[in-house]
PDB file of C-alpha atoms in Angstrom:
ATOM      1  CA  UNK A   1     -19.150  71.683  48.449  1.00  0.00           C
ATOM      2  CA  UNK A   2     -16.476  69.651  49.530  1.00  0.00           C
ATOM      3  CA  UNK A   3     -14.621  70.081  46.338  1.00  0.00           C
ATOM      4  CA  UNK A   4     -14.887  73.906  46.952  1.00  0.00           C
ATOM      5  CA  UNK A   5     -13.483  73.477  50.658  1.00  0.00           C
ATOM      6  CA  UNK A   6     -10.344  71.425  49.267  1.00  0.00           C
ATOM      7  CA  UNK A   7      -9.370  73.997  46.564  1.00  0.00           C
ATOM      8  CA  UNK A   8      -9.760  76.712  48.612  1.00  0.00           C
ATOM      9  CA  UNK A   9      -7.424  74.766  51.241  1.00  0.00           C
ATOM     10  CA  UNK A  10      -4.777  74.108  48.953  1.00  0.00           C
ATOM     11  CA  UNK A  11      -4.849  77.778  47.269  1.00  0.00           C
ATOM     12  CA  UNK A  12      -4.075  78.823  51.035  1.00  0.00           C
ATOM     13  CA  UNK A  13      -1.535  76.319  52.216  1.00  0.00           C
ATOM     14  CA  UNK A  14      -0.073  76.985  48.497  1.00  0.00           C
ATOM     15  CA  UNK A  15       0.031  80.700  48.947  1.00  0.00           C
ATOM     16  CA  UNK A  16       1.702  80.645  52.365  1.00  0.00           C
ATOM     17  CA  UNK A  17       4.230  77.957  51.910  1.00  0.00           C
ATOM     18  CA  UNK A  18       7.297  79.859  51.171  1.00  0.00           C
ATOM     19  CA  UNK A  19      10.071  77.954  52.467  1.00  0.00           C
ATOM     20  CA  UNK A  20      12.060  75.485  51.043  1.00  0.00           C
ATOM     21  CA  UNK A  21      10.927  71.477  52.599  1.00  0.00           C
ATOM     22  CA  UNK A  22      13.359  68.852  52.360  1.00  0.00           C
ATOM     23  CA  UNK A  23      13.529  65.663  53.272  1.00  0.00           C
ATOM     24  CA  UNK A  24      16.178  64.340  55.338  1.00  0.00           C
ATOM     25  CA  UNK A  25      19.077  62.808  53.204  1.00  0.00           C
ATOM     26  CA  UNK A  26      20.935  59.772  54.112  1.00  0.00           C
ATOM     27  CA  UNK A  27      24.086  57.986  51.819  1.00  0.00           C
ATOM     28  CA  UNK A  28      22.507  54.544  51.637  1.00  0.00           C
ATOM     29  CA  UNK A  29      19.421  55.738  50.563  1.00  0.00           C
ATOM     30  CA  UNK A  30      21.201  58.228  48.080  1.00  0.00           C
ATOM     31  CA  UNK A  31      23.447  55.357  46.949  1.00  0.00           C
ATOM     32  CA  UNK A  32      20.354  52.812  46.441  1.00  0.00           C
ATOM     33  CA  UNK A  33      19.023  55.902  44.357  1.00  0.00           C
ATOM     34  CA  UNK A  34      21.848  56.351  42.151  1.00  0.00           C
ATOM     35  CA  UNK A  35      22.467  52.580  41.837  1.00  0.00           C
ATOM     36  CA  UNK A  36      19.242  52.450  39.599  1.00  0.00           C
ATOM     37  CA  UNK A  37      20.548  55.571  37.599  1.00  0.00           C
ATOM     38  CA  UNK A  38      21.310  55.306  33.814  1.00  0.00           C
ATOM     39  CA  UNK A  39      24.563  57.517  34.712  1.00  0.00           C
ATOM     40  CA  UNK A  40      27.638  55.556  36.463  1.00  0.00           C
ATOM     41  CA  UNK A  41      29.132  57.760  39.787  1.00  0.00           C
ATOM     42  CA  UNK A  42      31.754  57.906  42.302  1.00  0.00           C
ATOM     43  CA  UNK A  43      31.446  57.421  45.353  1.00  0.00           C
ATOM     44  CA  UNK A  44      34.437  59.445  47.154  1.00  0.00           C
ATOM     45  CA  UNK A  45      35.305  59.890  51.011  1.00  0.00           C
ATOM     46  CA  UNK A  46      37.847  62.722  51.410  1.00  0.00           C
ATOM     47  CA  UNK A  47      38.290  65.993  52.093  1.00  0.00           C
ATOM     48  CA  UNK A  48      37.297  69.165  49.189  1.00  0.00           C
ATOM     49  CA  UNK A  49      39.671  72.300  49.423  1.00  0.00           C
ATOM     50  CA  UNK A  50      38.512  75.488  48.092  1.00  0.00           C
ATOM     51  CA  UNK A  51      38.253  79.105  48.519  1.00  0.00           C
ATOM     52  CA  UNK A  52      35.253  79.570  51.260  1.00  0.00           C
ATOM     53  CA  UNK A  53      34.806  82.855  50.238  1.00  0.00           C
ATOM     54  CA  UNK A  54      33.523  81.693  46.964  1.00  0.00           C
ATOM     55  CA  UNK A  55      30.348  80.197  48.233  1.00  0.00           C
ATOM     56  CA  UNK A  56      26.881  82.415  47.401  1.00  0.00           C
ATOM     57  CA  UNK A  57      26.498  83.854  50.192  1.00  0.00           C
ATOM     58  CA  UNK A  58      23.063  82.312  52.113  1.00  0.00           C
ATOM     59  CA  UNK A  59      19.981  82.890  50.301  1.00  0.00           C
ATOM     60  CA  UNK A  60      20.602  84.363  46.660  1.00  0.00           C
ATOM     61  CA  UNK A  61      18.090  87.034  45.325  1.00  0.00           C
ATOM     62  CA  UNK A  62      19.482  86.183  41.389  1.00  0.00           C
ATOM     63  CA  UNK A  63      17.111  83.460  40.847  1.00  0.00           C
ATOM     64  CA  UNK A  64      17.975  83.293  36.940  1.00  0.00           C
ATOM     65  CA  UNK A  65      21.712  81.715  36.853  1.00  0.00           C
ATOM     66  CA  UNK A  66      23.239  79.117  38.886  1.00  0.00           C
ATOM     67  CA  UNK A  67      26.480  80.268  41.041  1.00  0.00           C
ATOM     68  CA  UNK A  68      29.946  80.600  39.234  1.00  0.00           C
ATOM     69  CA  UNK A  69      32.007  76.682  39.862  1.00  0.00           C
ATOM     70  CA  UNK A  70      34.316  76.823  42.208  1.00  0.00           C
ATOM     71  CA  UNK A  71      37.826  75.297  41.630  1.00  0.00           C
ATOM     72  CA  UNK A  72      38.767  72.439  43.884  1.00  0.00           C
ATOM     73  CA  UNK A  73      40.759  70.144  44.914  1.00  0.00           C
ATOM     74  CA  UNK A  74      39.935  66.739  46.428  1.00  0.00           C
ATOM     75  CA  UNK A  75      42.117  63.998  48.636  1.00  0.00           C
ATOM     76  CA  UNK A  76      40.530  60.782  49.655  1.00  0.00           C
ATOM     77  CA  UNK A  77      39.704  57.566  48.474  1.00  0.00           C
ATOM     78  CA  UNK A  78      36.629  56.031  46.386  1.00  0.00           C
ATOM     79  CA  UNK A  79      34.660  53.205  46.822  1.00  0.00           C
ATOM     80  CA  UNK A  80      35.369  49.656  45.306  1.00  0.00           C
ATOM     81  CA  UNK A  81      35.017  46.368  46.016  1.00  0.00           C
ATOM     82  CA  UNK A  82      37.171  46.364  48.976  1.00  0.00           C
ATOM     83  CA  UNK A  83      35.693  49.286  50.448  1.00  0.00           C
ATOM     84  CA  UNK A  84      37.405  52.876  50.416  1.00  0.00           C
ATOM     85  CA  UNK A  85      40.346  51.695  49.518  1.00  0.00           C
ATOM     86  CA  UNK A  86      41.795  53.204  46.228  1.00  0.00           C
ATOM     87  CA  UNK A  87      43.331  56.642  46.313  1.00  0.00           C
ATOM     88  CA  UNK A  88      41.463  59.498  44.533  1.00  0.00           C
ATOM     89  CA  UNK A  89      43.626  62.818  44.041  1.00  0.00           C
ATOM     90  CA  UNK A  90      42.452  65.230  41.861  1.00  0.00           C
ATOM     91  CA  UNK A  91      40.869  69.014  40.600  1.00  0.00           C
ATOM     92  CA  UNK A  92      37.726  69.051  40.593  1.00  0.00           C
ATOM     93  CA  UNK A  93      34.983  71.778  40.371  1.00  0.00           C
ATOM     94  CA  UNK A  94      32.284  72.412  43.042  1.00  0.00           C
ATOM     95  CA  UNK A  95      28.763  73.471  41.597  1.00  0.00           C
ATOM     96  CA  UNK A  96      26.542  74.739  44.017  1.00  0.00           C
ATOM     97  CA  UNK A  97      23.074  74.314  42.975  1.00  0.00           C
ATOM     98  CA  UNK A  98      19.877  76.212  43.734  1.00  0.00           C
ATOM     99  CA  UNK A  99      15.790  76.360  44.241  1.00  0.00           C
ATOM    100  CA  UNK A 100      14.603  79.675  43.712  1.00  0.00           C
ATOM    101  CA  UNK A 101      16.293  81.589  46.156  1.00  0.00           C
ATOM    102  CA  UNK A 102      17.612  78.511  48.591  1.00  0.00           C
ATOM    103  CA  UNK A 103      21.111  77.651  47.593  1.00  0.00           C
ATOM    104  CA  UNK A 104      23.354  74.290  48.878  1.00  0.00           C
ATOM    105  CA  UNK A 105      26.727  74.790  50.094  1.00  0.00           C
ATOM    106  CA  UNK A 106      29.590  72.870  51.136  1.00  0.00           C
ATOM    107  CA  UNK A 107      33.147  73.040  53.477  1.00  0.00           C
ATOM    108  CA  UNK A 108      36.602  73.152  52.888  1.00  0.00           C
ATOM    109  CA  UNK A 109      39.007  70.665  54.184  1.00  0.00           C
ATOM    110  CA  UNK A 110      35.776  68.196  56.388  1.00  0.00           C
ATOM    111  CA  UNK A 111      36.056  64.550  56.047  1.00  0.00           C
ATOM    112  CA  UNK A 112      32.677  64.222  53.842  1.00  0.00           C
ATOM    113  CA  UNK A 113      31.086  61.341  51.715  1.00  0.00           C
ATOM    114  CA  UNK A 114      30.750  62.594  47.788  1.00  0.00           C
ATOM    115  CA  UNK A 115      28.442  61.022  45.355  1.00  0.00           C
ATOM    116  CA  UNK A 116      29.724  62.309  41.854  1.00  0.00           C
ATOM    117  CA  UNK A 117      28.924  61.739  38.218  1.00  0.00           C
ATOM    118  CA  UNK A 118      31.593  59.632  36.646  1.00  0.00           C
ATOM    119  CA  UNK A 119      33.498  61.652  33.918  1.00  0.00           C
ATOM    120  CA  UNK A 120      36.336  62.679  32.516  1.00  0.00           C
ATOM    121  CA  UNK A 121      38.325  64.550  34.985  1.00  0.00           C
ATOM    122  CA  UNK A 122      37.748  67.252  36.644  1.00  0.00           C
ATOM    123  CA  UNK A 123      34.840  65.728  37.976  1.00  0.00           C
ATOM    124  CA  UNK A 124      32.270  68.505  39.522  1.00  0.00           C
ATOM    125  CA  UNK A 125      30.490  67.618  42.525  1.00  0.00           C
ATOM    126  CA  UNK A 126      27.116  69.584  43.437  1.00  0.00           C
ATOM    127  CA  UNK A 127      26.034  70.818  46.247  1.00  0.00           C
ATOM    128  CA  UNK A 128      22.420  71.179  46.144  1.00  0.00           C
ATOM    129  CA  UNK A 129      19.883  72.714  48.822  1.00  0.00           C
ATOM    130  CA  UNK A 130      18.647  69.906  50.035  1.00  0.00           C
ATOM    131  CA  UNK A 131      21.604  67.897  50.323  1.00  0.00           C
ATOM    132  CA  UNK A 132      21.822  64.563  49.252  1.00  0.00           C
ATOM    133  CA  UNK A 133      25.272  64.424  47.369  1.00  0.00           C
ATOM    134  CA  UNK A 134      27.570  65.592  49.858  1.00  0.00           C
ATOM    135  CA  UNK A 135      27.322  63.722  53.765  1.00  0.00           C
ATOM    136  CA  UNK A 136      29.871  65.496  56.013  1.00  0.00           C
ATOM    137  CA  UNK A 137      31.142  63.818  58.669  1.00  0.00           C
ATOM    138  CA  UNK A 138      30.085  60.338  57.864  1.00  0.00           C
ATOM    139  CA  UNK A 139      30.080  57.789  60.888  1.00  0.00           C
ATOM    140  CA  UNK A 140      31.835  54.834  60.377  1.00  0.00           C
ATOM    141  CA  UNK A 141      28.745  52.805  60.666  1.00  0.00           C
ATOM    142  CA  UNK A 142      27.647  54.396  57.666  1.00  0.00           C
ATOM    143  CA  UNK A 143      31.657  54.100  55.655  1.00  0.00           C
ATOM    144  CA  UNK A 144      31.155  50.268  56.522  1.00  0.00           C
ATOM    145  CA  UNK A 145      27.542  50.149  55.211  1.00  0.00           C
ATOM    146  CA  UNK A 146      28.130  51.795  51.544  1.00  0.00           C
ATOM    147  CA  UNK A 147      30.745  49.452  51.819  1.00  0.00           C
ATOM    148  CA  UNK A 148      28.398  46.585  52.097  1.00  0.00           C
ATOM    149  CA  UNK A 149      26.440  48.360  50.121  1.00  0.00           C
ATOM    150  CA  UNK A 150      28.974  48.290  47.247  1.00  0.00           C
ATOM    151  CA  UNK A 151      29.807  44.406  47.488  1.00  0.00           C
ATOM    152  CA  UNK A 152      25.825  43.547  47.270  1.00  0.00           C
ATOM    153  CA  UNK A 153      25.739  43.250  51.190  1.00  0.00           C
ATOM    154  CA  UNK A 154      23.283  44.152  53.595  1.00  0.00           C
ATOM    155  CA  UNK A 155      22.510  47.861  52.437  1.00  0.00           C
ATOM    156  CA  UNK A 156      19.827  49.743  54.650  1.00  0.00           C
ATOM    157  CA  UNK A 157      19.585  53.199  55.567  1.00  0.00           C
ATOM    158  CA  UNK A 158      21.108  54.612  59.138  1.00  0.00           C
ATOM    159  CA  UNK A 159      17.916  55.505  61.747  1.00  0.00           C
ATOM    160  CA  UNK A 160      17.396  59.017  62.269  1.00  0.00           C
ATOM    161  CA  UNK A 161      19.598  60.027  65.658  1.00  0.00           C
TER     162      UNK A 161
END
């Protein structure tokens, strides 16, 4: 009986849950996830410019193709050894990814934190619906922690505000 009670449960919470759940990103943690990756990235504070207008507009109903790249270009610095330090100038595309019909976006021309798949340039930087690759506005609690982060350092994720 109590089997019964449990699928029947789950067929309802299943059949009503209809939004997109997330959890909360944070860089450290995303950095401490893509340490352990097989792929190498960059990590890249700077400001994105692109054509705003380009962006899906909020929910998309075409759930069968990913949005068009955008074109970009990107000013900052990545992060070495020294911290963000070395100047990063270059094109780069802007994916915006989706989940059925929930799509991640991104701004033009806000400081931001950019976790990036190293390749040969452009690089393209996703924007997913949950977040986790782009941080805008990064304190500078959290600039000096991927920094520590990045030298083997004390590397723990900020508490929720």
């Amino acid at each position: 009986m109590k089997q019964l009670f449990l699928a029947a449960s789950l067929a309802l919470i299943a059949g009503q849950s209809h939004a997109l759940s997330c959890m909360r990103p944070d860089p450290i943690e995303t950095f401490q996830r893509l340490s352990e990756a097989p792929e190498s990235y960059f990590v890249l504070y700077g400001q994105l410019r692109f054509d705003e207008a380009a962006l899906p507009e909020g929910v998309s109903t075409d759930q069968t193709r990913e949005p068009a790249p955008i074109a970009a270009q990107f000013r900052g610095k990545s992060l070495g050894q020294s911290g963000f330090t070395n100047d990063y100038f270059s094109d780069v595309i802007l994916q915006i990814d989706c989940a059925g019909p929930w799509c991640g976006s991104a701004r033009s021309g806000v400081d931001a934190v950019y976790f990036v798949a190293a390749s040969a340039p452009p690089v393209t930087m996703r924007a997913g619906p949950c977040g986790g690759r782009i941080f805008e506005e990064p304190t500078e609690a959290a600039l000096d922690m991927l920094t520590s982060c990045m030298q083997g350092g004390t590397c723990r994720p900020e508490p929720f505000e």
